[in-house]
Tab-separated table of C-alpha atoms in Angstrom:
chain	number	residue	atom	x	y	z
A	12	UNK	CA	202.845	136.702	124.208
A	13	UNK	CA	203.442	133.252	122.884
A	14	UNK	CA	202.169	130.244	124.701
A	15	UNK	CA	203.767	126.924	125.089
A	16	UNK	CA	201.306	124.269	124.517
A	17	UNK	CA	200.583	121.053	125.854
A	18	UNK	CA	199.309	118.615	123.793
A	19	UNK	CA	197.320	115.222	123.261
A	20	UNK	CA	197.654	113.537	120.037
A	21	UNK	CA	194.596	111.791	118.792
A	22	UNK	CA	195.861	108.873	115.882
A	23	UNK	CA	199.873	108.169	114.838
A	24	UNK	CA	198.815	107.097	111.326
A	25	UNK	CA	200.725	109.259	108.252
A	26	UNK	CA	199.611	112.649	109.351
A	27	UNK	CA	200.463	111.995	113.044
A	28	UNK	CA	204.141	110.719	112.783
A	29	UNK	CA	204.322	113.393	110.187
A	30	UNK	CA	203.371	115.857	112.760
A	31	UNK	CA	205.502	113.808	115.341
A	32	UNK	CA	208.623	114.476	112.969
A	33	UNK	CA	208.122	117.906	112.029
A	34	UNK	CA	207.808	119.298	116.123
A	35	UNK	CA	210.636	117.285	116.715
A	36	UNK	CA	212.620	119.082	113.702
A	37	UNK	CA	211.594	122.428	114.650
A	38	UNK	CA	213.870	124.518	116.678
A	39	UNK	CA	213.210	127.763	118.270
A	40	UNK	CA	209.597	128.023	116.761
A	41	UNK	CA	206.379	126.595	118.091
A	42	UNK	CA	206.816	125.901	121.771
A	43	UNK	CA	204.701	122.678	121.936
A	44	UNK	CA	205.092	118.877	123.547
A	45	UNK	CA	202.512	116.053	123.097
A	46	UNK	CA	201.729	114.634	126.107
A	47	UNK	CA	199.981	111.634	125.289
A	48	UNK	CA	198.636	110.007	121.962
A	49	UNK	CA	195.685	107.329	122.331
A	50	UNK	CA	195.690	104.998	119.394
A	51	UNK	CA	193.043	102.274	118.980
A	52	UNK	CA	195.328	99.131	117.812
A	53	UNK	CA	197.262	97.516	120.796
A	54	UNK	CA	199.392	94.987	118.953
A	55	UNK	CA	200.887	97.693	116.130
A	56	UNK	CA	204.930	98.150	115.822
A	57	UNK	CA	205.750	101.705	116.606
A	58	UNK	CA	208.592	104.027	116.204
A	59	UNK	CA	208.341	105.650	119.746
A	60	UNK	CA	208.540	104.264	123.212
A	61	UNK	CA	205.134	102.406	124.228
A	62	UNK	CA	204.437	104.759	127.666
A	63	UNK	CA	203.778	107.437	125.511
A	64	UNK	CA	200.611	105.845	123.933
A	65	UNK	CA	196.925	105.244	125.576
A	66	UNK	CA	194.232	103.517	124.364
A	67	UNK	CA	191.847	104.960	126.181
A	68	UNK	CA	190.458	108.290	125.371
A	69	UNK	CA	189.678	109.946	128.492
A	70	UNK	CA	193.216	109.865	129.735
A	71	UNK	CA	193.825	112.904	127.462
A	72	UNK	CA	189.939	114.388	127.144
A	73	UNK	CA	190.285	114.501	131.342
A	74	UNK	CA	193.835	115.320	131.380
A	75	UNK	CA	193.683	118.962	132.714
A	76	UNK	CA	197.497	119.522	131.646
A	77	UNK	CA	196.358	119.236	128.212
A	78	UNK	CA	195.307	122.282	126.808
A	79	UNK	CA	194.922	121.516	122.901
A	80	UNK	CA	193.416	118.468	121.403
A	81	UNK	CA	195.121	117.128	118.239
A	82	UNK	CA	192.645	114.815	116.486
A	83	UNK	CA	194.134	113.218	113.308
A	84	UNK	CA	192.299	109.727	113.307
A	85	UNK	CA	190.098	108.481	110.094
A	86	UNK	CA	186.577	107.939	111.836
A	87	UNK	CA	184.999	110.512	111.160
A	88	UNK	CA	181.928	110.011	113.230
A	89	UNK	CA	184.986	109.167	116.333
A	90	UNK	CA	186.544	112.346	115.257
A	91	UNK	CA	183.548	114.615	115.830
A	92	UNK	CA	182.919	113.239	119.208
A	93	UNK	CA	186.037	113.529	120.073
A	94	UNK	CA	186.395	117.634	118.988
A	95	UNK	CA	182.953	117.891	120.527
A	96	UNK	CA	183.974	116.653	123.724
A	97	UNK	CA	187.464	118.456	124.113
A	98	UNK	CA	185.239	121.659	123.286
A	99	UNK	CA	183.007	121.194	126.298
A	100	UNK	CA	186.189	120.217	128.277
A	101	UNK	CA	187.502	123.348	127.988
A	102	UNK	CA	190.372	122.377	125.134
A	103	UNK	CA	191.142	124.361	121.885
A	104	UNK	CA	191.150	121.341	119.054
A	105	UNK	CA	193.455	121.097	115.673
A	106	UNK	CA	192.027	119.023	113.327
A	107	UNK	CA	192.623	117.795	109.594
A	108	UNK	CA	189.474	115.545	109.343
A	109	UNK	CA	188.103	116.785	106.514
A	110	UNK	CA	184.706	114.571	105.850
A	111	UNK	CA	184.275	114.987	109.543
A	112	UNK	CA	184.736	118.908	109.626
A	113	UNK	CA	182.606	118.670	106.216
A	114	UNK	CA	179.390	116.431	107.872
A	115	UNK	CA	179.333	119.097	110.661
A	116	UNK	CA	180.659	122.488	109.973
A	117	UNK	CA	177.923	124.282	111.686
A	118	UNK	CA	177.999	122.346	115.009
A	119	UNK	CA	181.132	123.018	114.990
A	120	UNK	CA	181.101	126.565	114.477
A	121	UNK	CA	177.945	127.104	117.553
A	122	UNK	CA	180.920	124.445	119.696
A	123	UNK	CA	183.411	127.452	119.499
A	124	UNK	CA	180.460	130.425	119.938
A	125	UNK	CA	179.282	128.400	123.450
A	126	UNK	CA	182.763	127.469	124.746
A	127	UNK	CA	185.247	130.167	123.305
A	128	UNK	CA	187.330	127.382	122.503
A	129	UNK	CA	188.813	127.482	118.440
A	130	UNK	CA	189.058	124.316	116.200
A	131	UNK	CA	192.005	124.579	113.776
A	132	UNK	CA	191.718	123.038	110.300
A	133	UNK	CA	194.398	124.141	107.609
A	134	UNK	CA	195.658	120.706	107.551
A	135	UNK	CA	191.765	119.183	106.124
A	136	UNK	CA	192.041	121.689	102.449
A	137	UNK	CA	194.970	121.684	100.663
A	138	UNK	CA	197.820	120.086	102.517
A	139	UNK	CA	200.453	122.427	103.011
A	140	UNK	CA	198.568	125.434	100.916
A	141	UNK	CA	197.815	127.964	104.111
A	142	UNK	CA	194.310	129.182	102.004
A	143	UNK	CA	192.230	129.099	104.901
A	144	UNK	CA	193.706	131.904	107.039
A	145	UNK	CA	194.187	133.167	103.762
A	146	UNK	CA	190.391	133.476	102.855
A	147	UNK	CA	189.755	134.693	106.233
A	148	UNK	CA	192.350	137.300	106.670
A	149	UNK	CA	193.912	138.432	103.312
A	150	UNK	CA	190.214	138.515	101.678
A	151	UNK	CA	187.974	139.542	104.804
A	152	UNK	CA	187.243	142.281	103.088
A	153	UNK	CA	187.109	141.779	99.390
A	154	UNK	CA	184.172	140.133	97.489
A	155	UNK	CA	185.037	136.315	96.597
A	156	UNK	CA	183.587	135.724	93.322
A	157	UNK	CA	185.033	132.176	93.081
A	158	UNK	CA	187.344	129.259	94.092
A	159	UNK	CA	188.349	126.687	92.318
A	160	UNK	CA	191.895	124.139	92.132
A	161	UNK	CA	193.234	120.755	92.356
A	162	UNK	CA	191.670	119.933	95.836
A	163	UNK	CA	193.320	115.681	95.341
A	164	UNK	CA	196.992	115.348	95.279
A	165	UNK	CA	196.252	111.701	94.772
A	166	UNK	CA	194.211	111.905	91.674
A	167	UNK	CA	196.557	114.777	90.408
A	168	UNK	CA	199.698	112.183	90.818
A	169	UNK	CA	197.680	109.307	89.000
A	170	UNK	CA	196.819	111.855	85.750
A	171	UNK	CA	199.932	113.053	85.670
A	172	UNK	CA	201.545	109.819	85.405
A	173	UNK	CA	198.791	108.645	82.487
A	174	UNK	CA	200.017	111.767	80.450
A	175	UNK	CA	203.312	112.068	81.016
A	176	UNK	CA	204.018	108.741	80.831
A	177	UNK	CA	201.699	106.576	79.222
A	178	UNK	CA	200.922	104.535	82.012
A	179	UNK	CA	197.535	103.259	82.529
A	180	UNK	CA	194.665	104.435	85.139
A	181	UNK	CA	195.461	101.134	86.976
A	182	UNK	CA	199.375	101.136	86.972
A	183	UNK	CA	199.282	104.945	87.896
A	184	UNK	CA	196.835	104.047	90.882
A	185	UNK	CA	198.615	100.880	92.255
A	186	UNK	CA	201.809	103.271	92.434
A	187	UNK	CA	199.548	105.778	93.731
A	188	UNK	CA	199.109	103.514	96.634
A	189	UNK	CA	202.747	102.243	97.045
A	190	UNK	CA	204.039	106.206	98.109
A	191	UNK	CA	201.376	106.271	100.338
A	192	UNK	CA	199.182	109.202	97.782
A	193	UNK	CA	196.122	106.927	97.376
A	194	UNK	CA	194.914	104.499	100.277
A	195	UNK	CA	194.648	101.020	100.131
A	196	UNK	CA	190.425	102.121	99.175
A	197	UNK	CA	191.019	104.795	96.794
A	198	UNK	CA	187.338	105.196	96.491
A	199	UNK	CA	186.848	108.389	98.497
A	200	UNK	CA	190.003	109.963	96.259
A	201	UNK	CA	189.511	108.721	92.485
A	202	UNK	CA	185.412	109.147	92.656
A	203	UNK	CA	185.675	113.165	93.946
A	204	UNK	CA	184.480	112.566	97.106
A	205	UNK	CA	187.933	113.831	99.017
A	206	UNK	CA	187.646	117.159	97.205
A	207	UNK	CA	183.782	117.608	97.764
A	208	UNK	CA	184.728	117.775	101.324
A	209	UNK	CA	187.112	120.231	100.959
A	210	UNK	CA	185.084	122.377	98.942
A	211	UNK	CA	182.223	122.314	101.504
A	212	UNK	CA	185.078	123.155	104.378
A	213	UNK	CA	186.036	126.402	101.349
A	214	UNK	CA	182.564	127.170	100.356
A	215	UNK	CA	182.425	128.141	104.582
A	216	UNK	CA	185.053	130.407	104.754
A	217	UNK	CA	184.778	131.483	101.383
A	218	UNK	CA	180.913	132.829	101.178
A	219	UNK	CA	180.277	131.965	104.309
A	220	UNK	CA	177.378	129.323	103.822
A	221	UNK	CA	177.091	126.047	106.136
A	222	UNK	CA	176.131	123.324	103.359
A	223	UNK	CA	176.030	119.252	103.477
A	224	UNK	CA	178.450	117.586	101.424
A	225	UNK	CA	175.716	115.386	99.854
A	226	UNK	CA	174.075	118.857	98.444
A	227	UNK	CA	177.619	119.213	96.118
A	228	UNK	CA	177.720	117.028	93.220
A	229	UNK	CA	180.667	115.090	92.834
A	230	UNK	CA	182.395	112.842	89.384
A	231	UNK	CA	185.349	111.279	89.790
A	232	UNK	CA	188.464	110.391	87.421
A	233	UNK	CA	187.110	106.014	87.437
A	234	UNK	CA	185.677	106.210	84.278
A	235	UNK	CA	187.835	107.854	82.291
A	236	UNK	CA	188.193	106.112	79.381
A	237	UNK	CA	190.936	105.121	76.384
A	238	UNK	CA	188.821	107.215	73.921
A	239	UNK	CA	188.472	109.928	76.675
A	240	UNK	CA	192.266	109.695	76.668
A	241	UNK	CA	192.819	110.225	73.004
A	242	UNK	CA	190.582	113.080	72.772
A	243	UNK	CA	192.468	114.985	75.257
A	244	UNK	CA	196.001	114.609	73.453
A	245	UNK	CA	194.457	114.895	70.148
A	246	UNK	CA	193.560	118.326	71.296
A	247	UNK	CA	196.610	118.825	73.733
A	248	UNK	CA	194.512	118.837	76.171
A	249	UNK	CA	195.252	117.482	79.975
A	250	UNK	CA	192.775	116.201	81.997
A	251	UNK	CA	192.604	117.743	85.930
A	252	UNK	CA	190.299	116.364	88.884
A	253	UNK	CA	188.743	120.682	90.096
A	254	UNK	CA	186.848	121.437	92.579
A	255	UNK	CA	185.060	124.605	91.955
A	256	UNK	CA	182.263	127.038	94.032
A	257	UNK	CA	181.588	130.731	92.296
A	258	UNK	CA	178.567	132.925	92.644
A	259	UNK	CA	176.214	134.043	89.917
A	260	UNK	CA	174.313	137.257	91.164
A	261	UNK	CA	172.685	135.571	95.368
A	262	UNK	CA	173.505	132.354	94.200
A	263	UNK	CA	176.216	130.321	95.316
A	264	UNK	CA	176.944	126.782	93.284
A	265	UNK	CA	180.110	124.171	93.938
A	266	UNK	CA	180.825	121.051	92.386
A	267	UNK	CA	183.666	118.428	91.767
A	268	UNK	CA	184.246	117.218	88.073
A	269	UNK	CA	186.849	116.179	85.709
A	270	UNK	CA	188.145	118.785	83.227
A	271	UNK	CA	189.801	119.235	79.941
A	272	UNK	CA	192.278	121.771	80.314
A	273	UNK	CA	194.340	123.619	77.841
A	274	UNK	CA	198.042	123.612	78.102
A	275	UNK	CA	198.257	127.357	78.821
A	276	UNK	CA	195.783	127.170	81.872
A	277	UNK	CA	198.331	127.620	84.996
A	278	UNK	CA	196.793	124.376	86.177
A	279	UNK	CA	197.830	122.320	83.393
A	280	UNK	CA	201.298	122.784	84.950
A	281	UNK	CA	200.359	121.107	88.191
A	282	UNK	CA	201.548	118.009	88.644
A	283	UNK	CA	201.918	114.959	90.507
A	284	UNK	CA	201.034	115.203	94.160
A	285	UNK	CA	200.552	119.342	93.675
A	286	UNK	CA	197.278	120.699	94.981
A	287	UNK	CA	196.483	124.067	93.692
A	288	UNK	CA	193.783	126.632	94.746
A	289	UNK	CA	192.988	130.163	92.597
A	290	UNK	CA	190.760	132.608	93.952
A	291	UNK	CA	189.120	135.443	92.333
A	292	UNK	CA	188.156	138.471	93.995
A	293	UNK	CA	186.850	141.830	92.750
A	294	UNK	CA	189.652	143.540	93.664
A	295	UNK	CA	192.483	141.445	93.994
A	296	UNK	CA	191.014	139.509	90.646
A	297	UNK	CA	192.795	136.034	90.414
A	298	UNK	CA	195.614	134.698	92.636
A	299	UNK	CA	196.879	130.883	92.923
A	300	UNK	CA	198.166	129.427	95.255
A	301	UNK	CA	199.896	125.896	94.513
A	302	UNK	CA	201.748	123.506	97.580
A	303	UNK	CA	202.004	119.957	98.109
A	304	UNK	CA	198.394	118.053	99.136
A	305	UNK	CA	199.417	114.237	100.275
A	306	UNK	CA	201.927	112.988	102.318
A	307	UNK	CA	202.493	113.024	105.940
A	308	UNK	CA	204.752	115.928	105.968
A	309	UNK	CA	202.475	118.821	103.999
A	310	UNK	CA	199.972	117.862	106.144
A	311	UNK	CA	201.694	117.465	109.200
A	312	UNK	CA	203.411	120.961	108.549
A	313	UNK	CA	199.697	122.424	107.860
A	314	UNK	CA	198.882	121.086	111.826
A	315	UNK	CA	202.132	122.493	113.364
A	316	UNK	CA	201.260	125.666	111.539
A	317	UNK	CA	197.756	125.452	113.018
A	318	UNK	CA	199.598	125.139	116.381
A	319	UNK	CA	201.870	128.097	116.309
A	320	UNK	CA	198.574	130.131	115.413
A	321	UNK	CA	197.220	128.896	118.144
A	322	UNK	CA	200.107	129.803	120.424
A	323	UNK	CA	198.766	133.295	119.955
A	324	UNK	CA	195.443	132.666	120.661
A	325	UNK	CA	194.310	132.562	117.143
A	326	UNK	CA	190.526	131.954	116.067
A	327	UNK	CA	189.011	131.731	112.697
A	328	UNK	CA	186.290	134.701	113.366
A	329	UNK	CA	184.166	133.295	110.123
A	330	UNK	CA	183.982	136.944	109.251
A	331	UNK	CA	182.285	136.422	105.364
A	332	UNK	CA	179.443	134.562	107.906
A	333	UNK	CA	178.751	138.481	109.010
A	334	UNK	CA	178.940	139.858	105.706
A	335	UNK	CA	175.617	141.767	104.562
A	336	UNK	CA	175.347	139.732	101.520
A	337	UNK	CA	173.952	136.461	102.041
A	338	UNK	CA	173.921	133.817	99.528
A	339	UNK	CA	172.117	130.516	98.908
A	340	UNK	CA	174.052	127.478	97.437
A	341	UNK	CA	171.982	125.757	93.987
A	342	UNK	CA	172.858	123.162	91.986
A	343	UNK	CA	170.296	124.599	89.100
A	344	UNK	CA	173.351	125.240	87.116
A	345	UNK	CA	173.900	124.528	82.854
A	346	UNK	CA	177.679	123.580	81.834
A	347	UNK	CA	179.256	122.439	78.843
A	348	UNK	CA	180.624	118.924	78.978
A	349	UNK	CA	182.004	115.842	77.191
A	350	UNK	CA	179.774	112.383	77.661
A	351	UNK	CA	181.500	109.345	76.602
A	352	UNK	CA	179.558	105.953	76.500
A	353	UNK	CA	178.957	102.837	74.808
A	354	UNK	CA	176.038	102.143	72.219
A	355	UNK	CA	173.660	100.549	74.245
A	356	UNK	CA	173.506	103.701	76.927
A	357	UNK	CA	170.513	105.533	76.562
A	358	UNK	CA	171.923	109.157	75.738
A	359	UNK	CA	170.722	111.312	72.819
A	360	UNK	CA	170.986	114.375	71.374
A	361	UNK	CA	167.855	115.527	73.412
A	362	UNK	CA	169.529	115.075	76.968
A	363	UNK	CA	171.040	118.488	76.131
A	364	UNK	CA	170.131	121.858	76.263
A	365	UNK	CA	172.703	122.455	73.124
A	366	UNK	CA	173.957	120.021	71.153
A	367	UNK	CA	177.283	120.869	70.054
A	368	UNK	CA	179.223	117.799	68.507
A	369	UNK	CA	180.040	113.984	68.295
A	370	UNK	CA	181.279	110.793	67.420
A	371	UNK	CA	180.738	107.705	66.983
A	372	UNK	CA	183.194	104.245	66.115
A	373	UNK	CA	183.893	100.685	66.923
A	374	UNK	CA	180.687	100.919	69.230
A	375	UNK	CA	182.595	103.700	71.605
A	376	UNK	CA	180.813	107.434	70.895
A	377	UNK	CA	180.822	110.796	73.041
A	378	UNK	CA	178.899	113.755	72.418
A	379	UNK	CA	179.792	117.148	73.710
A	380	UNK	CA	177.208	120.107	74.546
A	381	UNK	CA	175.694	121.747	77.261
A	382	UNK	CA	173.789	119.972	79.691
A	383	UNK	CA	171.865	120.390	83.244
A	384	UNK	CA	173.983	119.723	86.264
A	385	UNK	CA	171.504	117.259	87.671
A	386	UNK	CA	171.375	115.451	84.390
A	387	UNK	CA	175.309	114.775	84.986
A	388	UNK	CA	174.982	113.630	88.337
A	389	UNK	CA	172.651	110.953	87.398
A	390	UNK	CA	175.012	110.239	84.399
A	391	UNK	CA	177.740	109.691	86.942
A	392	UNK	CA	175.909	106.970	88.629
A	393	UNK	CA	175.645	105.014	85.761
A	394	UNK	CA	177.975	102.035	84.697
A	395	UNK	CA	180.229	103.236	81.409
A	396	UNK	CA	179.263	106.685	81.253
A	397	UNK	CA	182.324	109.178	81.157
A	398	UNK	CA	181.700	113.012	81.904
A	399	UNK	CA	184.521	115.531	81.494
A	400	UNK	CA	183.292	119.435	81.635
A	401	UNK	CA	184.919	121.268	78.638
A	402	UNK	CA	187.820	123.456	78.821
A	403	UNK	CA	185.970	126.679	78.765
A	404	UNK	CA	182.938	125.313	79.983
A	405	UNK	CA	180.280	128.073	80.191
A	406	UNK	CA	178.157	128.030	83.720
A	407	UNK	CA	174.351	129.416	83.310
A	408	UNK	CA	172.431	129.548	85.876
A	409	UNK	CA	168.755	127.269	85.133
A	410	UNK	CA	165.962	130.329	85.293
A	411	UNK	CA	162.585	129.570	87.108
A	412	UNK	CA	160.721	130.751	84.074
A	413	UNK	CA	163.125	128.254	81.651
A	414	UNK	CA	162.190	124.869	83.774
A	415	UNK	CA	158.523	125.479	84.157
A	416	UNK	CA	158.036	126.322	80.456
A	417	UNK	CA	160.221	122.773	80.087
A	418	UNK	CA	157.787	121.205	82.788
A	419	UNK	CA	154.684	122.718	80.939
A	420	UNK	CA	156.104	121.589	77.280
């Protein structure tokens, strides 16, 4: 039988007036009224009557009325204590915090073993793609050989608009901004690290490993470059921001990188604000699933969906956390990738494992081959060097045997 819920509303920012809207849209569904919603700025102009806000957190953690915890606030470190708490108090939680759900996804998980309370996250992956009750119900019981999509509706809306219409990184950012895609910081969107923690929240429910966002490697869209640019339409290529996790044999390996893609790739046809996630299983072989990622109301429709689930007492049981085969996540991984760079970087043809191609002009030059993982990452931290992967990049796993005959050379 359905429960009506009674809720307390942690943040009012996008996501929470989205969510606001959306319950207060919805007739006949989810049986659910927010109670309370404790917001941390006193003096801020709101669209709803000022008794319904607290500032102080305890009037909904102790409230015993309250039996679901909304937390939609951007602290992550906040957020956790604040899911951690409503746990102990005896509160089911819906959340869309994603670097907070990524930093502590195992905590989490032993939070709901000890108080048989559920935490709720559609809303952190994807917007308003449902793929996490997806990978936990539809696949439960088929072997996940890979994810892998547009995780950033922000970045997605800023290429889009530099190859559709010509306009540069910074004008496609800076209106990025203005519809409320990008925030005013776009740092944790345009450098990867928004999809990284989405990945590590998919690599959970997907092979059912707990890892640390700082073990996945992570290159943003920043340093894409005019001659980066050219390459791509001189080969009608696009460029997309994917995160991507697979398994090679035990080994499980995710990452977030730019990519050349070909314009008969389903992605390529992604565009703007779009998120889009394909799975591949080895029985239901490849399926993608493509919804809006950014703006208050995806999101806010992910949480009220997250809500009616939980109307029914729903739990994410974790189930590929059970399976027999166990895994272990490795970054000891070979693709195939473009590097562009100016003259005076110190690149050459022996960085790579296989040299493939390159140019050179007007003191701009890429080169294009295959290349250790690790050897990217520390690329990526460096001032003026570009890396896109290639559009059919190969993945090889690095063998023991390979890197101590390089050590011993």
């Amino acid at each position: 039988m359905r429960k009506k819920l009674k809720l307390g509303l942690f943040g009012f920012g996008c996501v929470g007036q989205g969510l606001y809207h959306v319950l207060h849209e919805t007739h006949g569904g989810v049986q659910a009224e927010i109670k309370k919603v404790c917001v941390k700025n006193k003096n801020k102009q709101r669209p709803v009557k000022e008794d319904f806000f607290t500032f102080d957190k305890e009037e909904i953690l102790n409230d015993a009325e309250i039996d679901v915890v909304v937390e939609l606030i951007d602290d992550a470190q906040a957020a956790y204590e604040i899911v951690k708490t409503a746990l102990l108090h005896g509160k089911a939680v819906v959340t869309a915090n994603k670097k907070m759900l990524a930093e502590h996804m195992e905590e989490i998980y032993t939070l709901q073993q000890q108080t048989g309370k559920p935490v709720l996250y559609e809303g952190a992956v994807c917007g308003s793609i449902p793929i996490l009750r997806n990978l936990e119900e539809y696949y439960d019981n088929d072997l996940l050989n890979s994810i892998e999509g547009i995780f950033n509706g922000s970045t997605n809306y800023i290429l889009t608009k530099v190859f559709e219409e010509k306009k540069s990184y910074a004008d496609a950012l800076k209106k990025a901004q203005e519809l409320g895609f990008a925030e005013s910081d776009p740092s944790l969107d345009v450098k990867g690290y928004d999809p990284k923690y989405k990945l590590v929240i998919a690599i959970a429910h997907t092979f059912g490993l707990f890892i640390q966002p700082e073990e996945v490697i992570n290159i943003g869209i920043d340093k894409i470059s005019d001659l980066d640019l050219k390459f791509a339409r001189d080969n009608n290529y696009t460029i997309k921001l994917i995160a991507r996790s697979f398994r090679i044999d035990n080994k499980v390996y995710g990452f977030v990188a730019p990519q050349f893609i070909e314009a008969t790739n389903p992605l390529a046809s992604v565009r703007n604000e779009y998120n889009a996630v394909q799975v591949q299983g080895a029985f239901a072989e490849k399926q993608l699933f493509i919804g809006k990622g950014a703006g208050s109301y995806p999101t806010g429709s992910a949480v009220l969906s997250d809500l009616s689930a939980l109307s029914y007492d729903y739990a994410y049981e974790y189930k590929k956390l059970h399976q027999s085969d166990r895994f272990e996540f490795s970054n000891e991984l070979i693709v195939e990738a473009y590097i562009s760079f100016e003259e005076d970087a110190k690149i050459s043809i022996a960085d790579f494992e296989v040299f493939q191609s390159g140019y050179a002009a007007n003191g701009k030059q890429y080169m294009v081959g295959q290349v250790k993982l690790s050897k990217l990452k520390a690329w990526s931290q460096t001032p003026g060097i570009g890396i896109i992967l290639a559009p059919e990049s190969k993945f090889i796993p690095v063998k023991t045997s390979a890197v101590k005959e390089a050590l011993l050379a």
